[in-house]
PDB file of N, CA, C and O and ligand atoms in Angstrom:
ATOM      1  N   UNK W   1     104.892  49.987 -38.957  1.00  0.00           N
ATOM      2  CA  UNK W   1     104.634  51.012 -37.932  1.00  0.00           C
ATOM      3  C   UNK W   1     103.319  51.753 -38.203  1.00  0.00           C
ATOM      4  O   UNK W   1     102.502  51.917 -37.321  1.00  0.00           O
ATOM      5  N   UNK W   2     103.133  52.134 -39.473  1.00  0.00           N
ATOM      6  CA  UNK W   2     101.895  52.833 -39.823  1.00  0.00           C
ATOM      7  C   UNK W   2     100.684  51.933 -39.629  1.00  0.00           C
ATOM      8  O   UNK W   2      99.610  52.379 -39.194  1.00  0.00           O
ATOM      9  N   UNK W   3     100.874  50.655 -39.929  1.00  0.00           N
ATOM     10  CA  UNK W   3      99.763  49.711 -39.762  1.00  0.00           C
ATOM     11  C   UNK W   3      99.333  49.628 -38.301  1.00  0.00           C
ATOM     12  O   UNK W   3      98.151  49.590 -37.974  1.00  0.00           O
ATOM     13  N   UNK W   4     100.354  49.603 -37.412  1.00  0.00           N
ATOM     14  CA  UNK W   4     100.056  49.511 -35.982  1.00  0.00           C
ATOM     15  C   UNK W   4      99.240  50.714 -35.535  1.00  0.00           C
ATOM     16  O   UNK W   4      98.273  50.580 -34.768  1.00  0.00           O
ATOM     17  N   UNK W   5      99.619  51.891 -36.023  1.00  0.00           N
ATOM     18  CA  UNK W   5      98.886  53.116 -35.657  1.00  0.00           C
ATOM     19  C   UNK W   5      97.460  53.049 -36.202  1.00  0.00           C
ATOM     20  O   UNK W   5      96.502  53.388 -35.510  1.00  0.00           O
ATOM     21  N   UNK W   6      97.337  52.560 -37.431  1.00  0.00           N
ATOM     22  CA  UNK W   6      96.006  52.460 -38.043  1.00  0.00           C
ATOM     23  C   UNK W   6      95.132  51.511 -37.238  1.00  0.00           C
ATOM     24  O   UNK W   6      93.949  51.766 -36.994  1.00  0.00           O
ATOM     25  N   UNK W   7      95.727  50.387 -36.790  1.00  0.00           N
ATOM     26  CA  UNK W   7      94.952  49.413 -35.998  1.00  0.00           C
ATOM     27  C   UNK W   7      94.542  50.047 -34.667  1.00  0.00           C
ATOM     28  O   UNK W   7      93.404  49.912 -34.231  1.00  0.00           O
ATOM     29  N   UNK W   8      95.481  50.777 -34.051  1.00  0.00           N
ATOM     30  CA  UNK W   8      95.184  51.423 -32.773  1.00  0.00           C
ATOM     31  C   UNK W   8      94.029  52.403 -32.936  1.00  0.00           C
ATOM     32  O   UNK W   8      93.128  52.477 -32.108  1.00  0.00           O
ATOM     33  N   UNK W   9      94.070  53.151 -34.030  1.00  0.00           N
ATOM     34  CA  UNK W   9      93.014  54.142 -34.273  1.00  0.00           C
ATOM     35  C   UNK W   9      91.660  53.471 -34.467  1.00  0.00           C
ATOM     36  O   UNK W   9      90.649  53.907 -33.915  1.00  0.00           O
ATOM     37  N   UNK W  10      91.666  52.368 -35.225  1.00  0.00           N
ATOM     38  CA  UNK W  10      90.392  51.678 -35.471  1.00  0.00           C
ATOM     39  C   UNK W  10      89.859  51.098 -34.168  1.00  0.00           C
ATOM     40  O   UNK W  10      88.662  51.123 -33.897  1.00  0.00           O
ATOM     41  N   UNK W  11      90.753  50.609 -33.325  1.00  0.00           N
ATOM     42  CA  UNK W  11      90.327  50.043 -32.045  1.00  0.00           C
ATOM     43  C   UNK W  11      89.732  51.150 -31.178  1.00  0.00           C
ATOM     44  O   UNK W  11      88.681  50.993 -30.557  1.00  0.00           O
ATOM     45  N   UNK W  12      90.412  52.306 -31.187  1.00  0.00           N
ATOM     46  CA  UNK W  12      89.922  53.440 -30.394  1.00  0.00           C
ATOM     47  C   UNK W  12      88.555  53.882 -30.905  1.00  0.00           C
ATOM     48  O   UNK W  12      87.672  54.219 -30.116  1.00  0.00           O
ATOM     49  N   UNK W  13      88.396  53.868 -32.234  1.00  0.00           N
ATOM     50  CA  UNK W  13      87.114  54.278 -32.809  1.00  0.00           C
ATOM     51  C   UNK W  13      86.012  53.309 -32.387  1.00  0.00           C
ATOM     52  O   UNK W  13      84.909  53.718 -32.046  1.00  0.00           O
ATOM     53  N   UNK W  14      86.341  52.017 -32.390  1.00  0.00           N
ATOM     54  CA  UNK W  14      85.347  51.016 -31.994  1.00  0.00           C
ATOM     55  C   UNK W  14      84.956  51.242 -30.535  1.00  0.00           C
ATOM     56  O   UNK W  14      83.790  51.203 -30.168  1.00  0.00           O
ATOM     57  N   UNK W  15      85.955  51.499 -29.691  1.00  0.00           N
ATOM     58  CA  UNK W  15      85.675  51.721 -28.271  1.00  0.00           C
ATOM     59  C   UNK W  15      84.821  52.971 -28.078  1.00  0.00           C
ATOM     60  O   UNK W  15      83.876  52.992 -27.311  1.00  0.00           O
ATOM     61  N   UNK W  16      85.184  54.024 -28.834  1.00  0.00           N
ATOM     62  CA  UNK W  16      84.454  55.287 -28.712  1.00  0.00           C
ATOM     63  C   UNK W  16      83.020  55.111 -29.179  1.00  0.00           C
ATOM     64  O   UNK W  16      82.105  55.710 -28.625  1.00  0.00           O
ATOM     65  N   UNK W  17      82.834  54.276 -30.202  1.00  0.00           N
ATOM     66  CA  UNK W  17      81.488  54.062 -30.725  1.00  0.00           C
ATOM     67  C   UNK W  17      80.673  53.218 -29.756  1.00  0.00           C
ATOM     68  O   UNK W  17      79.450  53.320 -29.712  1.00  0.00           O
ATOM     69  N   UNK W  18      81.371  52.385 -28.984  1.00  0.00           N
ATOM     70  CA  UNK W  18      80.635  51.489 -28.088  1.00  0.00           C
ATOM     71  C   UNK W  18      80.310  52.143 -26.748  1.00  0.00           C
ATOM     72  O   UNK W  18      79.279  51.865 -26.168  1.00  0.00           O
ATOM     73  N   UNK W  19      81.200  52.983 -26.266  1.00  0.00           N
ATOM     74  CA  UNK W  19      80.985  53.526 -24.922  1.00  0.00           C
ATOM     75  C   UNK W  19      79.711  54.364 -24.779  1.00  0.00           C
ATOM     76  O   UNK W  19      79.047  54.255 -23.756  1.00  0.00           O
ATOM     77  N   UNK W  20      79.343  55.200 -25.759  1.00  0.00           N
ATOM     78  CA  UNK W  20      78.105  55.987 -25.571  1.00  0.00           C
ATOM     79  C   UNK W  20      76.887  55.095 -25.368  1.00  0.00           C
ATOM     80  O   UNK W  20      76.033  55.388 -24.549  1.00  0.00           O
ATOM     81  N   UNK W  21      76.808  53.999 -26.092  1.00  0.00           N
ATOM     82  CA  UNK W  21      75.665  53.101 -25.950  1.00  0.00           C
ATOM     83  C   UNK W  21      75.666  52.482 -24.560  1.00  0.00           C
ATOM     84  O   UNK W  21      74.635  52.335 -23.937  1.00  0.00           O
ATOM     85  N   UNK W  22      76.865  52.146 -24.078  1.00  0.00           N
ATOM     86  CA  UNK W  22      76.961  51.561 -22.743  1.00  0.00           C
ATOM     87  C   UNK W  22      76.523  52.579 -21.706  1.00  0.00           C
ATOM     88  O   UNK W  22      75.853  52.240 -20.742  1.00  0.00           O
ATOM     89  N   UNK W  23      76.905  53.840 -21.930  1.00  0.00           N
ATOM     90  CA  UNK W  23      76.542  54.889 -20.975  1.00  0.00           C
ATOM     91  C   UNK W  23      75.034  55.113 -20.969  1.00  0.00           C
ATOM     92  O   UNK W  23      74.416  55.206 -19.926  1.00  0.00           O
ATOM     93  N   UNK W  24      74.439  55.174 -22.160  1.00  0.00           N
ATOM     94  CA  UNK W  24      72.999  55.402 -22.244  1.00  0.00           C
ATOM     95  C   UNK W  24      72.249  54.228 -21.622  1.00  0.00           C
ATOM     96  O   UNK W  24      71.178  54.396 -21.066  1.00  0.00           O
ATOM     97  N   UNK W  25      72.838  53.034 -21.707  1.00  0.00           N
ATOM     98  CA  UNK W  25      72.183  51.877 -21.109  1.00  0.00           C
ATOM     99  C   UNK W  25      72.129  52.013 -19.596  1.00  0.00           C
ATOM    100  O   UNK W  25      71.125  51.726 -18.979  1.00  0.00           O
ATOM    101  N   UNK W  26      73.239  52.477 -19.018  1.00  0.00           N
ATOM    102  CA  UNK W  26      73.276  52.607 -17.558  1.00  0.00           C
ATOM    103  C   UNK W  26      72.322  53.701 -17.098  1.00  0.00           C
ATOM    104  O   UNK W  26      71.656  53.553 -16.088  1.00  0.00           O
ATOM    105  N   UNK W  27      72.243  54.802 -17.873  1.00  0.00           N
ATOM    106  CA  UNK W  27      71.337  55.878 -17.482  1.00  0.00           C
ATOM    107  C   UNK W  27      69.887  55.402 -17.592  1.00  0.00           C
ATOM    108  O   UNK W  27      69.047  55.801 -16.811  1.00  0.00           O
ATOM    109  N   UNK W  28      69.623  54.555 -18.576  1.00  0.00           N
ATOM    110  CA  UNK W  28      68.265  54.044 -18.742  1.00  0.00           C
ATOM    111  C   UNK W  28      67.872  53.206 -17.529  1.00  0.00           C
ATOM    112  O   UNK W  28      66.796  53.357 -16.987  1.00  0.00           O
ATOM    113  N   UNK W  29      68.782  52.328 -17.109  1.00  0.00           N
ATOM    114  CA  UNK W  29      68.467  51.462 -15.970  1.00  0.00           C
ATOM    115  C   UNK W  29      68.350  52.296 -14.704  1.00  0.00           C
ATOM    116  O   UNK W  29      67.579  51.967 -13.817  1.00  0.00           O
ATOM    117  N   UNK W  30      69.123  53.385 -14.622  1.00  0.00           N
ATOM    118  CA  UNK W  30      69.066  54.236 -13.435  1.00  0.00           C
ATOM    119  C   UNK W  30      67.732  54.977 -13.380  1.00  0.00           C
ATOM    120  O   UNK W  30      67.189  55.212 -12.323  1.00  0.00           O
ATOM    121  N   UNK W  31      67.231  55.368 -14.562  1.00  0.00           N
ATOM    122  CA  UNK W  31      65.973  56.122 -14.609  1.00  0.00           C
ATOM    123  C   UNK W  31      64.809  55.241 -14.194  1.00  0.00           C
ATOM    124  O   UNK W  31      63.856  55.707 -13.608  1.00  0.00           O
ATOM    125  N   UNK W  32      64.898  53.949 -14.529  1.00  0.00           N
ATOM    126  CA  UNK W  32      63.788  53.043 -14.239  1.00  0.00           C
ATOM    127  C   UNK W  32      63.926  52.514 -12.814  1.00  0.00           C
ATOM    128  O   UNK W  32      64.111  51.347 -12.584  1.00  0.00           O
ATOM    129  N   UNK W  33      63.885  53.432 -11.861  1.00  0.00           N
ATOM    130  CA  UNK W  33      63.899  53.009 -10.463  1.00  0.00           C
ATOM    131  C   UNK W  33      62.495  53.134  -9.884  1.00  0.00           C
ATOM    132  O   UNK W  33      61.734  54.003 -10.308  1.00  0.00           O
ATOM    133  N   UNK W  34      62.155  52.270  -8.971  1.00  0.00           N
ATOM    134  CA  UNK W  34      60.796  52.311  -8.431  1.00  0.00           C
ATOM    135  C   UNK W  34      60.491  53.653  -7.789  1.00  0.00           C
ATOM    136  O   UNK W  34      61.279  54.191  -7.019  1.00  0.00           O
ATOM    137  N   UNK W  35      59.312  54.177  -8.129  1.00  0.00           N
ATOM    138  CA  UNK W  35      58.922  55.479  -7.582  1.00  0.00           C
ATOM    139  C   UNK W  35      58.558  55.318  -6.112  1.00  0.00           C
ATOM    140  O   UNK W  35      57.450  54.911  -5.771  1.00  0.00           O
ATOM    141  N   UNK W  36      59.516  55.627  -5.260  1.00  0.00           N
ATOM    142  CA  UNK W  36      59.275  55.506  -3.828  1.00  0.00           C
ATOM    143  C   UNK W  36      58.790  56.849  -3.289  1.00  0.00           C
ATOM    144  O   UNK W  36      59.502  57.837  -3.342  1.00  0.00           O
ATOM    145  N   UNK W  37      57.568  56.845  -2.824  1.00  0.00           N
ATOM    146  CA  UNK W  37      56.988  58.079  -2.302  1.00  0.00           C
ATOM    147  C   UNK W  37      57.190  58.129  -0.794  1.00  0.00           C
ATOM    148  O   UNK W  37      56.881  57.184  -0.080  1.00  0.00           O
ATOM    149  N   UNK W  38      57.722  59.228  -0.352  1.00  0.00           N
ATOM    150  CA  UNK W  38      57.930  59.419   1.085  1.00  0.00           C
ATOM    151  C   UNK W  38      56.982  60.495   1.597  1.00  0.00           C
ATOM    152  O   UNK W  38      56.658  61.437   0.892  1.00  0.00           O
ATOM    153  N   UNK W  39      56.567  60.321   2.813  1.00  0.00           N
ATOM    154  CA  UNK W  39      55.654  61.303   3.427  1.00  0.00           C
ATOM    155  C   UNK W  39      56.355  61.976   4.598  1.00  0.00           C
ATOM    156  O   UNK W  39      57.116  61.338   5.331  1.00  0.00           O
ATOM    157  N   UNK W  40      56.102  63.235   4.730  1.00  0.00           N
ATOM    158  CA  UNK W  40      56.704  63.993   5.815  1.00  0.00           C
ATOM    159  C   UNK W  40      55.686  64.958   6.405  1.00  0.00           C
ATOM    160  O   UNK W  40      54.697  65.313   5.769  1.00  0.00           O
ATOM    161  N   UNK W  41      55.944  65.393   7.615  1.00  0.00           N
ATOM    162  CA  UNK W  41      55.040  66.326   8.282  1.00  0.00           C
ATOM    163  C   UNK W  41      55.447  67.754   7.913  1.00  0.00           C
ATOM    164  O   UNK W  41      56.629  68.087   7.921  1.00  0.00           O
ATOM    165  N   UNK W  42      54.481  68.597   7.563  1.00  0.00           N
ATOM    166  CA  UNK W  42      54.820  69.989   7.210  1.00  0.00           C
ATOM    167  C   UNK W  42      55.499  70.717   8.359  1.00  0.00           C
ATOM    168  O   UNK W  42      56.279  71.651   8.136  1.00  0.00           O
ATOM    169  N   UNK W  43      55.183  70.302   9.584  1.00  0.00           N
ATOM    170  CA  UNK W  43      55.754  70.966  10.752  1.00  0.00           C
ATOM    171  C   UNK W  43      57.049  70.300  11.217  1.00  0.00           C
ATOM    172  O   UNK W  43      57.882  70.911  11.859  1.00  0.00           O
ATOM    173  N   UNK W  44      57.182  69.019  10.867  1.00  0.00           N
ATOM    174  CA  UNK W  44      58.370  68.271  11.286  1.00  0.00           C
ATOM    175  C   UNK W  44      59.017  67.620  10.059  1.00  0.00           C
ATOM    176  O   UNK W  44      58.783  66.449   9.792  1.00  0.00           O
ATOM    177  N   UNK W  45      59.799  68.388   9.329  1.00  0.00           N
ATOM    178  CA  UNK W  45      60.429  67.847   8.109  1.00  0.00           C
ATOM    179  C   UNK W  45      61.388  66.703   8.405  1.00  0.00           C
ATOM    180  O   UNK W  45      61.751  65.954   7.516  1.00  0.00           O
ATOM    181  N   UNK W  46      61.796  66.603   9.675  1.00  0.00           N
ATOM    182  CA  UNK W  46      62.726  65.529  10.034  1.00  0.00           C
ATOM    183  C   UNK W  46      62.006  64.199  10.154  1.00  0.00           C
ATOM    184  O   UNK W  46      62.639  63.143  10.134  1.00  0.00           O
ATOM    185  N   UNK W  47      60.665  64.237  10.294  1.00  0.00           N
ATOM    186  CA  UNK W  47      59.896  63.000  10.352  1.00  0.00           C
ATOM    187  C   UNK W  47      59.537  62.579   8.932  1.00  0.00           C
ATOM    188  O   UNK W  47      58.824  63.282   8.225  1.00  0.00           O
ATOM    189  N   UNK W  48      60.056  61.429   8.528  1.00  0.00           N
ATOM    190  CA  UNK W  48      59.804  60.929   7.180  1.00  0.00           C
ATOM    191  C   UNK W  48      59.375  59.471   7.275  1.00  0.00           C
ATOM    192  O   UNK W  48      60.000  58.676   7.976  1.00  0.00           O
ATOM    193  N   UNK W  49      58.293  59.147   6.584  1.00  0.00           N
ATOM    194  CA  UNK W  49      57.821  57.770   6.543  1.00  0.00           C
ATOM    195  C   UNK W  49      57.372  57.433   5.136  1.00  0.00           C
ATOM    196  O   UNK W  49      57.121  58.321   4.324  1.00  0.00           O
ATOM    197  N   UNK W  50      57.314  56.137   4.850  1.00  0.00           N
ATOM    198  CA  UNK W  50      56.908  55.729   3.499  1.00  0.00           C
ATOM    199  C   UNK W  50      55.411  55.439   3.427  1.00  0.00           C
ATOM    200  O   UNK W  50      54.921  54.959   2.430  1.00  0.00           O
ATOM    201  N   UNK W  51      54.707  55.729   4.511  1.00  0.00           N
ATOM    202  CA  UNK W  51      53.260  55.476   4.498  1.00  0.00           C
ATOM    203  C   UNK W  51      52.515  56.771   4.817  1.00  0.00           C
ATOM    204  O   UNK W  51      52.936  57.530   5.692  1.00  0.00           O
ATOM    205  N   UNK W  52      51.405  57.010   4.122  1.00  0.00           N
ATOM    206  CA  UNK W  52      50.604  58.208   4.412  1.00  0.00           C
ATOM    207  C   UNK W  52      49.896  58.065   5.752  1.00  0.00           C
ATOM    208  O   UNK W  52      49.651  56.962   6.227  1.00  0.00           O
ATOM    209  N   UNK W  53      49.586  59.196   6.343  1.00  0.00           N
ATOM    210  CA  UNK W  53      48.908  59.148   7.632  1.00  0.00           C
ATOM    211  C   UNK W  53      49.016  60.479   8.325  1.00  0.00           C
ATOM    212  O   UNK W  53      49.006  61.530   7.680  1.00  0.00           O
ATOM    213  N   UNK W  54      49.148  60.406   9.634  1.00  0.00           N
ATOM    214  CA  UNK W  54      49.242  61.642  10.399  1.00  0.00           C
ATOM    215  C   UNK W  54      50.509  61.639  11.240  1.00  0.00           C
ATOM    216  O   UNK W  54      51.020  60.578  11.616  1.00  0.00           O
ATOM    217  N   UNK W  55      50.970  62.827  11.544  1.00  0.00           N
ATOM    218  CA  UNK W  55      52.212  62.963  12.301  1.00  0.00           C
ATOM    219  C   UNK W  55      52.013  62.401  13.719  1.00  0.00           C
ATOM    220  O   UNK W  55      51.061  62.763  14.401  1.00  0.00           O
ATOM    221  N   UNK W  56      52.913  61.525  14.137  1.00  0.00           N
ATOM    222  CA  UNK W  56      52.765  60.923  15.461  1.00  0.00           C
ATOM    223  C   UNK W  56      53.332  61.792  16.579  1.00  0.00           C
ATOM    224  O   UNK W  56      53.247  61.422  17.745  1.00  0.00           O
ATOM    225  N   UNK W  57      53.915  62.921  16.227  1.00  0.00           N
ATOM    226  CA  UNK W  57      54.518  63.778  17.255  1.00  0.00           C
ATOM    227  C   UNK W  57      53.436  64.341  18.169  1.00  0.00           C
ATOM    228  O   UNK W  57      52.339  64.685  17.700  1.00  0.00           O
ATOM    229  N   UNK W  58      53.731  64.502  19.441  1.00  0.00           N
ATOM    230  CA  UNK W  58      52.748  65.066  20.366  1.00  0.00           C
ATOM    231  C   UNK W  58      52.370  66.500  19.994  1.00  0.00           C
ATOM    232  O   UNK W  58      53.214  67.273  19.530  1.00  0.00           O
ATOM    233  N   UNK W  59      51.095  66.831  20.200  1.00  0.00           N
ATOM    234  CA  UNK W  59      50.560  68.170  19.904  1.00  0.00           C
ATOM    235  C   UNK W  59      50.678  68.517  18.419  1.00  0.00           C
ATOM    236  O   UNK W  59      50.759  69.679  18.050  1.00  0.00           O
ATOM    237  N   UNK W  60      50.694  67.503  17.560  1.00  0.00           N
ATOM    238  CA  UNK W  60      50.787  67.794  16.118  1.00  0.00           C
ATOM    239  C   UNK W  60      49.624  67.117  15.399  1.00  0.00           C
ATOM    240  O   UNK W  60      48.576  67.720  15.239  1.00  0.00           O
ATOM    241  N   UNK W  61      49.815  65.870  15.000  1.00  0.00           N
ATOM    242  CA  UNK W  61      48.744  65.128  14.343  1.00  0.00           C
ATOM    243  C   UNK W  61      48.373  65.670  12.985  1.00  0.00           C
ATOM    244  O   UNK W  61      47.278  65.464  12.487  1.00  0.00           O
ATOM    245  N   UNK W  62      49.302  66.373  12.351  1.00  0.00           N
ATOM    246  CA  UNK W  62      49.010  66.926  11.023  1.00  0.00           C
ATOM    247  C   UNK W  62      49.077  65.829   9.968  1.00  0.00           C
ATOM    248  O   UNK W  62      49.809  64.857  10.104  1.00  0.00           O
ATOM    249  N   UNK W  63      48.286  66.011   8.918  1.00  0.00           N
ATOM    250  CA  UNK W  63      48.289  65.046   7.827  1.00  0.00           C
ATOM    251  C   UNK W  63      49.628  65.110   7.100  1.00  0.00           C
ATOM    252  O   UNK W  63      50.086  66.204   6.731  1.00  0.00           O
ATOM    253  N   UNK W  64      50.228  63.932   6.923  1.00  0.00           N
ATOM    254  CA  UNK W  64      51.542  63.896   6.271  1.00  0.00           C
ATOM    255  C   UNK W  64      51.398  64.256   4.796  1.00  0.00           C
ATOM    256  O   UNK W  64      50.419  63.890   4.146  1.00  0.00           O
ATOM    257  N   UNK W  65      52.365  64.982   4.289  1.00  0.00           N
ATOM    258  CA  UNK W  65      52.360  65.380   2.883  1.00  0.00           C
ATOM    259  C   UNK W  65      53.455  64.621   2.149  1.00  0.00           C
ATOM    260  O   UNK W  65      54.433  64.177   2.761  1.00  0.00           O
ATOM    261  N   UNK W  66      53.275  64.512   0.833  1.00  0.00           N
ATOM    262  CA  UNK W  66      54.252  63.791   0.025  1.00  0.00           C
ATOM    263  C   UNK W  66      55.544  64.584  -0.025  1.00  0.00           C
ATOM    264  O   UNK W  66      55.551  65.775  -0.367  1.00  0.00           O
ATOM    265  N   UNK W  67      56.617  63.914   0.337  1.00  0.00           N
ATOM    266  CA  UNK W  67      57.917  64.578   0.305  1.00  0.00           C
ATOM    267  C   UNK W  67      58.443  64.531  -1.124  1.00  0.00           C
ATOM    268  O   UNK W  67      58.607  63.466  -1.696  1.00  0.00           O
ATOM    269  N   UNK W  68      58.698  65.709  -1.676  1.00  0.00           N
ATOM    270  CA  UNK W  68      59.165  65.770  -3.060  1.00  0.00           C
ATOM    271  C   UNK W  68      60.674  65.624  -3.109  1.00  0.00           C
ATOM    272  O   UNK W  68      61.377  66.037  -2.183  1.00  0.00           O
ATOM    273  N   UNK W  69      61.126  65.064  -4.242  1.00  0.00           N
ATOM    274  CA  UNK W  69      62.564  64.836  -4.400  1.00  0.00           C
ATOM    275  C   UNK W  69      63.316  66.151  -4.587  1.00  0.00           C
ATOM    276  O   UNK W  69      64.523  66.204  -4.488  1.00  0.00           O
ATOM    277  N   UNK W  70      62.577  67.236  -4.856  1.00  0.00           N
ATOM    278  CA  UNK W  70      63.220  68.528  -5.072  1.00  0.00           C
ATOM    279  C   UNK W  70      63.500  69.234  -3.731  1.00  0.00           C
ATOM    280  O   UNK W  70      63.955  70.357  -3.706  1.00  0.00           O
ATOM    281  N   UNK W  71      63.218  68.531  -2.640  1.00  0.00           N
ATOM    282  CA  UNK W  71      63.429  69.127  -1.321  1.00  0.00           C
ATOM    283  C   UNK W  71      64.903  69.485  -1.135  1.00  0.00           C
ATOM    284  O   UNK W  71      65.238  70.462  -0.496  1.00  0.00           O
ATOM    285  N   UNK W  72      65.775  68.665  -1.743  1.00  0.00           N
ATOM    286  CA  UNK W  72      67.201  68.928  -1.618  1.00  0.00           C
ATOM    287  C   UNK W  72      67.567  70.263  -2.277  1.00  0.00           C
ATOM    288  O   UNK W  72      68.383  71.006  -1.802  1.00  0.00           O
ATOM    289  N   UNK W  73      66.900  70.516  -3.408  1.00  0.00           N
ATOM    290  CA  UNK W  73      67.197  71.744  -4.150  1.00  0.00           C
ATOM    291  C   UNK W  73      66.800  72.974  -3.330  1.00  0.00           C
ATOM    292  O   UNK W  73      67.535  73.921  -3.241  1.00  0.00           O
ATOM    293  N   UNK W  74      65.606  72.925  -2.749  1.00  0.00           N
ATOM    294  CA  UNK W  74      65.131  74.072  -1.967  1.00  0.00           C
ATOM    295  C   UNK W  74      66.034  74.296  -0.773  1.00  0.00           C
ATOM    296  O   UNK W  74      66.299  75.430  -0.389  1.00  0.00           O
ATOM    297  N   UNK W  75      66.523  73.180  -0.210  1.00  0.00           N
ATOM    298  CA  UNK W  75      67.405  73.314   0.946  1.00  0.00           C
ATOM    299  C   UNK W  75      68.705  73.994   0.523  1.00  0.00           C
ATOM    300  O   UNK W  75      69.257  74.808   1.244  1.00  0.00           O
ATOM    301  N   UNK W  76      69.162  73.655  -0.667  1.00  0.00           N
ATOM    302  CA  UNK W  76      70.401  74.249  -1.159  1.00  0.00           C
ATOM    303  C   UNK W  76      70.198  75.723  -1.493  1.00  0.00           C
ATOM    304  O   UNK W  76      71.094  76.533  -1.302  1.00  0.00           O
ATOM    305  N   UNK W  77      68.984  76.048  -1.974  1.00  0.00           N
ATOM    306  CA  UNK W  77      68.704  77.437  -2.336  1.00  0.00           C
ATOM    307  C   UNK W  77      68.642  78.331  -1.085  1.00  0.00           C
ATOM    308  O   UNK W  77      68.957  79.498  -1.141  1.00  0.00           O
ATOM    309  N   UNK W  78      68.209  77.706   0.020  1.00  0.00           N
ATOM    310  CA  UNK W  78      68.105  78.480   1.245  1.00  0.00           C
ATOM    311  C   UNK W  78      69.494  78.908   1.728  1.00  0.00           C
ATOM    312  O   UNK W  78      69.654  79.940   2.343  1.00  0.00           O
ATOM    313  N   UNK W  79      70.458  78.089   1.430  1.00  0.00           N
ATOM    314  CA  UNK W  79      71.817  78.388   1.845  1.00  0.00           C
ATOM    315  C   UNK W  79      72.438  79.431   0.910  1.00  0.00           C
ATOM    316  O   UNK W  79      72.436  80.551   1.109  1.00  0.00           O
TER     317      UNK W  79
HETATM  318 ZN1   ZN A   1      54.316  67.008  12.916  1.00  0.00          ZN
END
């Protein structure tokens, strides 16, 4: 009976030792994602394109700016 518990513990230790490395591996692959730059119009945040240029909306024609990934944070802060 004691042997079985000892084996279970060693197995759990092996699993515990292995899982952090597996987790760090997944985070590493997640971090290495292609840097996709999006462009948006300062006046029309709803217009988003992956190419730089000018806003196609009528009476606008503003130069598109790089949409930052932190836009979500600012939107949340506004709320
Ligand atoms: Zn615009």
